[in-house]
Tab-separated table of C-alpha atoms and ligand atoms in Angstrom:
chain	number	residue	atom	x	y	z
A	1	MET	CA	7.750	-2.598	-5.441
A	2	SER	CA	6.791	-5.689	-7.359
A	3	GLY	CA	8.916	-8.801	-7.766
A	4	GLU	CA	10.141	-7.269	-11.022
A	5	ASN	CA	12.454	-5.134	-8.913
A	6	ILE	CA	12.516	-2.136	-11.192
A	7	SER	CA	12.642	1.401	-9.833
A	8	ALA	CA	10.483	4.188	-11.238
A	9	LEU	CA	13.611	5.744	-12.720
A	10	GLY	CA	14.692	2.404	-14.201
A	11	ALA	CA	11.294	2.087	-15.892
A	12	ALA	CA	11.452	5.711	-17.110
A	13	MET	CA	14.902	5.107	-18.649
A	14	GLN	CA	13.717	1.919	-20.366
A	15	GLN	CA	10.788	3.830	-21.861
A	16	VAL	CA	13.096	6.479	-23.368
A	17	ASP	CA	15.417	3.807	-24.783
A	18	MET	CA	12.501	1.942	-26.341
A	19	ALA	CA	11.007	5.049	-27.949
A	20	ALA	CA	14.431	6.306	-29.077
A	21	GLU	CA	15.129	3.015	-30.805
A	22	MET	CA	11.742	2.864	-32.514
A	23	LEU	CA	12.030	6.517	-33.583
A	24	ASN	CA	15.663	6.089	-34.609
A	25	LEU	CA	16.612	9.093	-32.451
A	26	ASP	CA	20.082	10.587	-32.385
A	27	SER	CA	21.965	9.016	-29.446
A	28	GLY	CA	23.042	12.448	-28.119
A	29	ILE	CA	19.429	13.647	-27.981
A	30	CYS	CA	18.428	10.389	-26.297
A	31	GLU	CA	21.122	11.057	-23.662
A	32	MET	CA	19.750	14.597	-23.148
A	33	LEU	CA	16.236	13.194	-22.646
A	34	LYS	CA	17.423	10.674	-20.068
A	35	ARG	CA	18.985	13.343	-17.836
A	36	PRO	CA	17.204	16.118	-15.973
A	37	THR	CA	18.474	19.597	-16.861
A	38	ARG	CA	18.750	20.541	-13.207
A	39	SER	CA	18.340	18.750	-9.862
A	40	VAL	CA	18.429	20.783	-6.684
A	41	ILE	CA	18.697	19.364	-3.154
A	42	VAL	CA	17.982	21.793	-0.333
A	43	ALA	CA	18.108	21.655	3.455
A	44	VAL	CA	14.847	22.909	4.948
A	45	PRO	CA	15.214	23.789	8.640
A	46	ILE	CA	12.044	24.633	10.559
A	47	ARG	CA	11.252	25.412	14.170
A	48	ARG	CA	8.850	22.795	15.524
A	49	ASP	CA	6.003	23.784	17.839
A	50	ASN	CA	8.037	22.504	20.823
A	51	GLY	CA	10.886	24.918	20.034
A	52	GLU	CA	13.251	22.312	18.512
A	53	ILE	CA	14.850	22.847	15.101
A	54	ASN	CA	14.419	19.986	12.614
A	55	VAL	CA	16.051	19.911	9.186
A	56	PHE	CA	14.174	18.261	6.291
A	57	THR	CA	15.483	17.471	2.813
A	58	GLY	CA	13.753	19.067	-0.159
A	59	VAL	CA	14.317	18.485	-3.863
A	60	ARG	CA	13.230	20.060	-7.135
A	61	VAL	CA	14.032	18.307	-10.396
A	62	GLN	CA	13.608	20.134	-13.701
A	63	HIS	CA	13.720	17.642	-16.520
A	64	ASN	CA	13.414	19.423	-19.850
A	65	LYS	CA	12.263	22.884	-20.960
A	66	ALA	CA	12.504	22.621	-24.742
A	67	ARG	CA	8.707	23.075	-25.102
A	68	GLY	CA	8.165	25.659	-22.327
A	69	PRO	CA	8.495	26.392	-18.595
A	70	TYR	CA	8.861	23.439	-16.240
A	71	LYS	CA	5.616	22.225	-14.673
A	72	GLY	CA	5.045	19.670	-11.950
A	73	GLY	CA	3.788	18.930	-8.473
A	74	VAL	CA	5.361	19.086	-5.038
A	75	ARG	CA	4.891	16.080	-2.762
A	76	TYR	CA	5.384	15.726	0.983
A	77	HIS	CA	6.097	12.105	1.832
A	78	PRO	CA	8.573	10.073	3.937
A	79	ASP	CA	9.621	8.092	0.828
A	80	VAL	CA	10.584	11.093	-1.325
A	81	THR	CA	13.950	10.448	-2.987
A	82	LEU	CA	15.852	12.293	-5.692
A	83	GLU	CA	15.615	9.215	-7.901
A	84	GLU	CA	11.833	8.898	-7.657
A	85	VAL	CA	11.302	12.633	-8.154
A	86	THR	CA	13.528	12.484	-11.252
A	87	ALA	CA	11.335	9.770	-12.802
A	88	LEU	CA	8.198	11.762	-11.968
A	89	ALA	CA	9.715	14.910	-13.533
A	90	MET	CA	10.481	12.957	-16.695
A	91	TRP	CA	6.900	11.631	-16.886
A	92	MET	CA	5.634	15.205	-16.530
A	93	THR	CA	7.655	16.169	-19.623
A	94	TRP	CA	5.978	13.379	-21.605
A	95	LYS	CA	2.508	14.108	-20.184
A	96	CYS	CA	2.717	17.795	-21.147
A	97	ALA	CA	3.971	16.859	-24.617
A	98	ILE	CA	1.088	14.411	-25.212
A	99	ALA	CA	-1.477	16.985	-24.102
A	100	ASP	CA	0.395	19.463	-26.329
A	101	LEU	CA	0.820	21.962	-23.492
A	102	PRO	CA	3.641	24.533	-23.776
A	103	TYR	CA	5.473	23.100	-20.769
A	104	GLY	CA	8.384	20.896	-19.839
A	105	GLY	CA	8.380	18.532	-16.863
A	106	ALA	CA	9.430	19.032	-13.254
A	107	LYS	CA	8.674	17.562	-9.840
A	108	GLY	CA	9.565	18.466	-6.293
A	109	GLY	CA	9.203	17.145	-2.821
A	110	VAL	CA	10.143	17.286	0.810
A	111	ARG	CA	11.021	14.096	2.642
A	112	CYS	CA	8.770	14.322	5.709
A	113	ASN	CA	5.710	12.767	7.274
A	114	PRO	CA	3.082	15.494	6.912
A	115	LYS	CA	0.716	13.585	9.223
A	116	GLU	CA	3.157	14.271	12.089
A	117	LEU	CA	3.358	18.023	11.406
A	118	SER	CA	0.938	20.666	12.713
A	119	VAL	CA	-0.600	23.198	10.320
A	120	GLY	CA	1.838	25.833	11.597
A	121	GLU	CA	4.811	23.507	11.039
A	122	LEU	CA	3.586	22.667	7.526
A	123	GLU	CA	3.293	26.363	6.731
A	124	ARG	CA	6.843	27.058	7.954
A	125	LEU	CA	8.148	24.031	6.026
A	126	THR	CA	6.401	25.161	2.841
A	127	ARG	CA	7.553	28.763	3.080
A	128	ARG	CA	11.174	27.761	3.806
A	129	TYR	CA	11.187	25.180	0.977
A	130	ALA	CA	9.699	27.783	-1.388
A	131	THR	CA	12.377	30.269	-0.340
A	132	MET	CA	15.130	27.700	-0.995
A	133	ILE	CA	13.911	27.121	-4.576
A	134	LEU	CA	12.730	30.693	-5.187
A	135	ASN	CA	15.412	31.463	-7.760
A	136	ILE	CA	14.538	28.528	-9.979
A	137	ILE	CA	10.726	28.817	-9.958
A	138	GLY	CA	8.579	31.505	-11.574
A	139	PRO	CA	5.685	31.904	-14.020
A	140	TYR	CA	7.961	31.584	-17.051
A	141	GLN	CA	10.522	29.324	-15.395
A	142	ASP	CA	8.907	26.579	-13.311
A	143	VAL	CA	5.297	26.425	-12.092
A	144	PRO	CA	4.678	24.060	-9.114
A	145	ALA	CA	1.321	22.406	-8.323
A	146	PRO	CA	-0.091	20.108	-5.617
A	147	ASP	CA	0.803	16.411	-5.501
A	148	VAL	CA	0.718	13.731	-2.777
A	149	TYR	CA	-0.141	15.346	0.607
A	150	THR	CA	0.010	18.916	-0.666
A	151	ASP	CA	-3.079	20.907	-1.588
A	152	ALA	CA	-4.564	24.293	-2.464
A	153	GLN	CA	-3.453	25.697	0.915
A	154	THR	CA	0.160	24.620	0.238
A	155	MET	CA	0.007	26.409	-3.128
A	156	ALA	CA	-1.393	29.570	-1.471
A	157	TRP	CA	1.624	29.596	0.908
A	158	ILE	CA	4.094	29.157	-1.987
A	159	MET	CA	2.352	31.906	-3.964
A	160	ASP	CA	2.439	34.237	-0.955
A	161	THR	CA	6.121	33.520	-0.213
A	162	TYR	CA	7.088	34.157	-3.844
A	163	SER	CA	4.921	37.297	-3.957
A	164	GLN	CA	6.413	38.695	-0.718
A	165	PHE	CA	9.865	38.579	-2.305
A	166	LYS	CA	8.595	40.179	-5.543
A	167	GLY	CA	6.564	42.856	-3.771
A	168	TYR	CA	3.321	42.148	-5.672
A	169	LEU	CA	0.888	39.216	-6.013
A	170	VAL	CA	2.044	36.618	-8.569
A	171	PRO	CA	-0.790	34.046	-8.830
A	172	GLU	CA	0.675	32.534	-12.012
A	173	VAL	CA	3.691	31.118	-10.106
A	174	VAL	CA	1.687	28.051	-8.963
A	175	THR	CA	-1.488	26.227	-10.009
A	176	GLY	CA	-4.001	24.281	-7.963
A	177	LYS	CA	-4.733	27.344	-5.838
A	178	PRO	CA	-7.985	27.893	-3.896
A	179	LEU	CA	-10.815	29.248	-6.077
A	180	HIS	CA	-10.938	32.545	-4.120
A	181	LEU	CA	-7.212	33.039	-4.784
A	182	GLN	CA	-7.411	32.754	-8.564
A	183	GLY	CA	-7.625	28.983	-8.777
A	184	SER	CA	-9.514	27.499	-11.737
A	185	GLU	CA	-13.004	26.093	-11.851
A	186	GLY	CA	-13.024	22.351	-12.435
A	187	ARG	CA	-9.448	21.655	-11.204
A	188	GLU	CA	-10.411	19.249	-8.388
A	189	ALA	CA	-12.135	16.686	-10.641
A	190	ALA	CA	-10.179	17.508	-13.827
A	191	THR	CA	-8.092	14.319	-13.836
A	192	ALA	CA	-11.141	12.058	-13.522
A	193	ARG	CA	-13.101	14.121	-16.056
A	194	GLY	CA	-10.231	13.892	-18.551
A	195	LEU	CA	-10.043	10.144	-17.901
A	196	THR	CA	-13.717	9.693	-18.731
A	197	TYR	CA	-13.302	11.680	-21.970
A	198	CYS	CA	-10.518	9.211	-22.930
A	199	ILE	CA	-12.752	6.257	-21.986
A	200	ASP	CA	-15.497	7.638	-24.282
A	201	GLU	CA	-13.032	7.752	-27.180
A	202	ALA	CA	-11.555	4.301	-26.477
A	203	ALA	CA	-15.029	2.755	-26.169
A	204	LYS	CA	-15.887	4.063	-29.653
A	205	HIS	CA	-12.733	2.478	-31.086
A	206	ILE	CA	-13.261	-0.934	-29.547
A	207	GLY	CA	-17.014	-0.879	-30.176
A	208	MET	CA	-18.052	-0.932	-26.521
A	209	LYS	CA	-21.353	0.575	-25.386
A	210	LEU	CA	-20.940	2.507	-22.150
A	211	LYS	CA	-24.568	2.011	-21.135
A	212	ASP	CA	-24.451	-0.872	-18.639
A	213	ALA	CA	-20.698	-1.448	-19.174
A	214	THR	CA	-19.263	-3.009	-16.012
A	215	ILE	CA	-16.663	-0.933	-14.176
A	216	VAL	CA	-14.093	-1.749	-11.491
A	217	VAL	CA	-12.235	1.115	-9.789
A	218	GLN	CA	-9.248	0.675	-7.485
A	219	GLY	CA	-8.734	3.647	-5.138
A	220	PHE	CA	-11.493	5.915	-3.913
A	221	GLY	CA	-9.675	9.260	-3.648
A	222	LYS	CA	-9.868	12.348	-5.853
A	223	VAL	CA	-9.369	10.410	-9.078
A	224	GLY	CA	-11.146	7.118	-8.246
A	225	TRP	CA	-14.249	8.557	-6.627
A	226	ASN	CA	-14.805	11.199	-9.293
A	227	ALA	CA	-14.204	8.696	-12.120
A	228	ALA	CA	-16.715	6.273	-10.555
A	229	ARG	CA	-19.238	9.107	-10.175
A	230	PHE	CA	-18.853	10.340	-13.775
A	231	LEU	CA	-19.053	6.814	-15.246
A	232	HIS	CA	-22.099	6.010	-13.098
A	233	ASP	CA	-23.749	9.219	-14.382
A	234	GLN	CA	-23.091	7.991	-17.941
A	235	GLY	CA	-25.072	4.809	-17.288
A	236	CYS	CA	-22.175	2.445	-16.570
A	237	ARG	CA	-22.570	-0.220	-13.871
A	238	ILE	CA	-19.971	0.151	-11.093
A	239	ILE	CA	-19.482	-3.424	-9.830
A	240	ALA	CA	-16.435	-3.039	-7.563
A	241	LEU	CA	-14.685	-0.238	-5.658
A	242	SER	CA	-11.819	-0.199	-3.163
A	243	ASP	CA	-9.584	1.898	-0.970
A	244	SER	CA	-6.435	1.026	0.975
A	245	LYS	CA	-8.432	-1.073	3.474
A	246	GLY	CA	-10.052	-3.342	0.848
A	247	GLY	CA	-12.908	-3.470	-1.623
A	248	ILE	CA	-16.612	-4.114	-2.156
A	249	TYR	CA	-18.230	-6.046	-4.996
A	250	ASN	CA	-21.799	-6.194	-6.261
A	251	PRO	CA	-22.484	-7.473	-9.798
A	252	LYS	CA	-25.860	-5.684	-9.807
A	253	GLY	CA	-24.152	-2.313	-9.391
A	254	ILE	CA	-23.069	0.093	-6.647
A	255	ASN	CA	-24.014	3.751	-6.343
A	256	PRO	CA	-20.652	5.536	-5.805
A	257	THR	CA	-22.279	8.620	-4.278
A	258	LYS	CA	-23.806	6.465	-1.524
A	259	VAL	CA	-20.384	4.878	-0.922
A	260	TYR	CA	-18.811	8.353	-0.779
A	261	GLU	CA	-21.325	9.479	1.856
A	262	HIS	CA	-20.748	6.257	3.815
A	263	LYS	CA	-16.965	6.755	3.679
A	264	LYS	CA	-17.322	10.345	4.886
A	265	LYS	CA	-19.216	9.116	7.956
A	266	THR	CA	-17.208	5.963	8.757
A	267	ASN	CA	-13.827	6.639	7.106
A	268	SER	CA	-14.049	3.337	5.220
A	269	ILE	CA	-15.827	1.813	2.255
A	270	ILE	CA	-15.554	-1.824	3.358
A	271	THR	CA	-18.405	-1.514	5.861
A	272	PHE	CA	-20.766	-0.337	3.086
A	273	GLU	CA	-23.730	-2.689	3.053
A	274	GLY	CA	-24.499	-2.727	-0.674
A	275	GLY	CA	-21.769	-5.217	-1.598
A	276	LYS	CA	-19.659	-8.150	-0.439
A	277	ASN	CA	-16.090	-7.582	0.726
A	278	ILE	CA	-13.190	-8.460	-1.545
A	279	THR	CA	-9.444	-7.848	-1.372
A	280	ASN	CA	-7.635	-5.421	-3.660
A	281	LYS	CA	-6.049	-8.433	-5.383
A	282	GLU	CA	-9.492	-9.938	-6.108
A	283	LEU	CA	-10.775	-6.574	-7.240
A	284	LEU	CA	-8.080	-6.221	-9.908
A	285	GLU	CA	-8.849	-9.711	-11.214
A	286	THR	CA	-12.624	-9.179	-11.330
A	287	GLU	CA	-14.128	-9.674	-14.801
A	288	CYS	CA	-15.321	-6.312	-16.143
A	289	ASP	CA	-15.513	-4.137	-19.249
A	290	ILE	CA	-13.403	-1.289	-17.860
A	291	LEU	CA	-10.770	-1.451	-15.115
A	292	VAL	CA	-9.640	1.868	-13.613
A	293	PRO	CA	-6.593	1.643	-11.324
A	294	ALA	CA	-6.677	4.978	-9.469
A	295	ALA	CA	-4.648	4.308	-6.319
A	296	ILE	CA	-0.889	3.787	-6.374
A	297	GLU	CA	1.893	2.507	-8.631
A	298	ASN	CA	2.901	-1.108	-9.427
A	299	GLN	CA	-0.528	-2.724	-8.947
A	300	ILE	CA	-0.573	-4.737	-12.181
A	301	THR	CA	2.640	-6.750	-12.319
A	302	ARG	CA	3.860	-9.841	-14.145
A	303	GLU	CA	2.365	-11.874	-11.252
A	304	ASN	CA	-1.256	-10.815	-11.806
A	305	ALA	CA	-1.308	-9.435	-15.378
A	306	GLY	CA	-2.294	-12.841	-16.759
A	307	ASN	CA	-5.390	-12.842	-14.509
A	308	ILE	CA	-6.690	-9.414	-15.496
A	309	LYS	CA	-10.081	-9.867	-17.190
A	310	THR	CA	-11.049	-6.521	-18.624
A	311	ARG	CA	-11.540	-5.214	-22.157
A	312	LEU	CA	-10.310	-1.714	-21.408
A	313	LEU	CA	-7.694	-0.546	-18.901
A	314	ALA	CA	-7.864	3.180	-18.097
A	315	GLU	CA	-4.920	4.204	-15.907
A	316	GLY	CA	-5.968	6.982	-13.535
A	317	ALA	CA	-2.972	6.387	-11.252
A	318	ASN	CA	0.618	7.106	-12.228
A	319	GLY	CA	2.576	3.936	-13.047
A	320	PRO	CA	-0.030	1.313	-11.979
A	321	THR	CA	1.284	-1.195	-14.549
A	322	THR	CA	4.890	-2.428	-14.654
A	323	PRO	CA	6.664	-2.678	-18.054
A	324	GLU	CA	6.536	-6.512	-18.015
A	325	ALA	CA	2.845	-6.534	-17.114
A	326	SER	CA	2.185	-4.083	-19.919
A	327	LYS	CA	3.581	-6.570	-22.458
A	328	ILE	CA	1.339	-9.326	-21.072
A	329	LEU	CA	-1.751	-7.072	-21.347
A	330	THR	CA	-0.890	-6.277	-24.969
A	331	GLU	CA	-0.605	-10.009	-25.735
A	332	LYS	CA	-4.035	-10.475	-24.138
A	333	ASP	CA	-5.374	-7.750	-26.455
A	334	ILE	CA	-6.505	-5.504	-23.590
A	335	PHE	CA	-6.865	-1.959	-24.885
A	336	THR	CA	-4.910	0.351	-22.571
A	337	ILE	CA	-5.222	4.087	-22.083
A	338	PRO	CA	-1.770	4.656	-20.545
A	339	ASP	CA	-1.322	6.921	-17.511
A	340	ILE	CA	0.554	9.701	-19.315
A	341	LEU	CA	-2.498	10.124	-21.568
A	342	ALA	CA	-5.319	9.000	-19.268
A	343	ASN	CA	-4.529	11.240	-16.287
A	344	SER	CA	-3.277	14.295	-18.192
A	345	GLY	CA	-6.566	16.147	-17.542
A	346	GLY	CA	-5.139	17.412	-14.229
A	347	VAL	CA	-2.138	19.178	-15.732
A	348	THR	CA	-4.311	20.395	-18.609
A	349	VAL	CA	-6.614	22.289	-16.240
A	350	SER	CA	-3.506	23.477	-14.352
A	351	TYR	CA	-2.397	24.972	-17.663
A	352	PHE	CA	-5.827	26.616	-18.025
A	353	GLU	CA	-5.378	28.114	-14.546
A	354	TRP	CA	-1.975	29.560	-15.539
A	355	VAL	CA	-3.428	31.034	-18.749
A	356	GLN	CA	-6.349	32.585	-16.814
A	357	ASN	CA	-3.924	34.057	-14.250
A	358	LEU	CA	-1.631	35.521	-16.922
A	359	HIS	CA	-4.683	37.178	-18.532
A	360	ARG	CA	-6.308	38.070	-15.181
A	361	GLU	CA	-9.439	36.196	-16.324
A	362	HIS	CA	-11.761	33.684	-14.708
A	363	TRP	CA	-13.426	31.133	-16.987
A	364	THR	CA	-16.740	29.459	-16.161
A	365	LYS	CA	-16.908	25.783	-15.279
A	366	GLU	CA	-18.602	25.095	-18.631
A	367	GLU	CA	-15.752	26.821	-20.473
A	368	VAL	CA	-13.135	24.775	-18.602
A	369	HIS	CA	-14.994	21.500	-19.301
A	370	ARG	CA	-15.415	22.365	-22.997
A	371	ARG	CA	-11.727	23.163	-23.442
A	372	LEU	CA	-10.676	20.091	-21.437
A	373	LYS	CA	-12.773	17.828	-23.629
A	374	GLN	CA	-11.294	19.348	-26.769
A	375	LYS	CA	-7.731	18.805	-25.472
A	376	MET	CA	-8.327	15.226	-24.262
A	377	VAL	CA	-10.061	14.104	-27.464
A	378	LYS	CA	-7.182	15.548	-29.507
A	379	ALA	CA	-4.535	13.915	-27.275
A	380	PHE	CA	-6.306	10.555	-27.525
A	381	LYS	CA	-6.522	10.855	-31.301
A	382	ASP	CA	-2.830	11.767	-31.581
A	383	VAL	CA	-1.799	8.713	-29.535
A	384	PHE	CA	-4.218	6.472	-31.437
A	385	ASP	CA	-2.835	7.718	-34.774
A	386	ALA	CA	0.732	7.070	-33.534
A	387	LYS	CA	-0.338	3.539	-32.537
A	388	LYS	CA	-1.556	2.884	-36.079
A	389	LYS	CA	1.451	4.551	-37.708
A	390	HIS	CA	4.033	2.630	-35.693
A	391	GLU	CA	1.964	-0.557	-35.427
A	392	THR	CA	2.462	-0.734	-31.686
A	393	ASP	CA	0.348	-0.639	-28.508
A	394	MET	CA	-1.134	2.504	-26.958
A	395	ARG	CA	1.552	2.771	-24.265
A	396	ASN	CA	4.487	2.607	-26.650
A	397	ALA	CA	2.633	4.960	-28.997
A	398	ALA	CA	2.161	7.497	-26.184
A	399	PHE	CA	5.864	7.455	-25.313
A	400	MET	CA	6.866	7.681	-28.957
A	401	LEU	CA	4.557	10.618	-29.565
A	402	ALA	CA	5.745	12.487	-26.464
A	403	ILE	CA	9.446	11.751	-26.842
A	404	GLY	CA	9.280	12.516	-30.562
A	405	ARG	CA	7.692	15.928	-29.869
A	406	VAL	CA	10.305	16.871	-27.270
A	407	ALA	CA	13.180	15.601	-29.436
A	408	GLU	CA	11.893	17.640	-32.367
A	409	ALA	CA	11.798	20.792	-30.223
A	410	ILE	CA	15.378	20.173	-29.013
A	411	LYS	CA	16.601	19.634	-32.577
A	412	THR	CA	14.912	22.752	-33.953
A	413	LEU	CA	16.092	24.976	-31.110
A	414	GLY	CA	19.653	23.808	-31.739
A	415	LEU	CA	22.378	23.492	-29.145
A	416	TRP	CA	23.760	26.645	-27.534
A	417	PRO	CA	26.590	27.636	-27.919
B	1	LIG	P1	-5.895	10.278	-3.186
B	1	LIG	O1	-4.910	10.277	-2.074
B	1	LIG	O2	-7.007	11.269	-3.202
B	1	LIG	O3	-6.585	8.819	-3.292
B	1	LIG	C1	-5.871	7.626	-3.322
B	1	LIG	C2	-6.851	6.500	-3.018
B	1	LIG	O4	-6.168	5.252	-3.181
B	1	LIG	C3	-7.382	6.492	-1.590
B	1	LIG	O5	-8.757	6.116	-1.628
B	1	LIG	C4	-6.585	5.390	-0.898
B	1	LIG	O6	-7.296	4.771	0.175
B	1	LIG	C5	-6.418	4.421	-2.058
B	1	LIG	N1	-5.306	3.494	-1.888
B	1	LIG	C6	-4.067	3.726	-1.389
B	1	LIG	N2	-3.364	2.596	-1.399
B	1	LIG	C7	-4.164	1.642	-1.941
B	1	LIG	C8	-4.022	0.258	-2.226
B	1	LIG	N3	-2.894	-0.374	-1.952
B	1	LIG	N4	-5.064	-0.385	-2.783
B	1	LIG	C9	-6.212	0.234	-3.057
B	1	LIG	N5	-6.422	1.528	-2.799
B	1	LIG	C10	-5.405	2.219	-2.244
B	1	LIG	O7	-5.027	10.354	-4.521
B	1	LIG	P2	-5.486	10.804	-5.983
B	1	LIG	O8	-5.197	12.250	-6.169
B	1	LIG	O9	-6.834	10.264	-6.262
B	1	LIG	O10	-4.384	10.039	-6.863
B	1	LIG	C11	-4.516	8.670	-7.204
B	1	LIG	C12	-3.504	8.339	-8.277
B	1	LIG	O11	-3.728	9.193	-9.411
B	1	LIG	C13	-2.037	8.548	-7.897
B	1	LIG	O12	-1.255	7.600	-8.569
B	1	LIG	C14	-1.733	9.936	-8.454
B	1	LIG	O13	-0.341	10.112	-8.704
B	1	LIG	C15	-2.531	9.881	-9.740
B	1	LIG	N6	-2.836	11.207	-10.286
B	1	LIG	C16	-3.619	12.081	-9.597
B	1	LIG	C17	-3.906	13.320	-10.157
B	1	LIG	C18	-4.801	14.306	-9.453
B	1	LIG	O14	-5.151	15.315	-10.084
B	1	LIG	N7	-5.233	14.059	-8.245
B	1	LIG	C19	-3.368	13.673	-11.417
B	1	LIG	C20	-2.579	12.750	-12.106
B	1	LIG	C21	-2.337	11.510	-11.528
């Protein structure tokens, strides 16, 4: 956490209040939006390889289903709490609304350290957790996906557990599955690809040429590495990259593919010879045209926001900028593509996977990329139009657009009974 001492849920609540006030929303609807529809806490006992029984805590939070079935990842992490998962579920509702997907938001998790569990233990944990939430998930009810420390294998186990109970294969119950088990083409790099489509649009609006634009990327995982690769392919100059151990800087440019190969061999990017070492703090404050935080939350805070020297901030990570820092960036006239827009390419291709599964189809990579581009360009335009209409910044505009869409759905559905 930053010195601002605000929890993810605190920030999520503030965002709803802000949008509700600017949209003049009914206070009852605002209250509905601030509370998840359902939060489930489950005990997940598993037999460890040494014969002992250990009991883990699992949660699934379903925030709002006014626009469609709940959708959201499952994370395995020692820091999983109900509060954090609730904030993440809420952000999923907004992300799906911005991308105009027929989904509401959810999130789940098991409080555990997956690095200390064997593959067999992880499989038993996953199957037991899936069984405990079996009655509240389903293709038209709640569709889980991978998140921190869960992957395509985890989704295959959830799909199989659900299918065993049904008696037939139900691929559409989860997304992010392996390709040979009805996963979608293009899912792995979808978030980074969607991010680069947003960068293309933003660059047009602020009159920035991407050829030779200088790029700094924090985090070199699925989002950061793919974003660096795509931007490099577009002719941008990648001048700094980092992972959790630190960063490298070279104003003449770095080839991200060479760094990727180096990291595969040595498990680190800081020993890469084509650049000088810098800290993650220095990396964020490096002068550049485009800064892409793609690591973890709370990286740009009120302490360092004043030192950020970029023209465009494209948030690959979830929650990299605190609310106070966001205000400072707006005052500095830094154009921001906020996380709930910038990284919505992942859930968009998850939606494509669900649609393909429901129709028992398999789209080509080209088809997935074409549809993703169409969705991202439209989402960017919708947020940009909301920014102009409400005379606000891109982040506030994104929340207002999303919260307005969900509130409208709630109002039109009416309240039962
Ligand atoms: P990942 O685990 O593949 O990669 C994370 C990277 O960040 C790693 O290179 C790690 O070394 C680095 N890192 C960790 N702590 C760091 C620190 N303090 N400073 C600098 N680097 C650090 O994760 P990912 O899937 O690439 O996700 C990155 C971010 O994007 C997360 O916030 C995630 O929630 C968000 N996100 C990911 C997706 C997706 O499809 N993968 C979708 C939406 C949002």
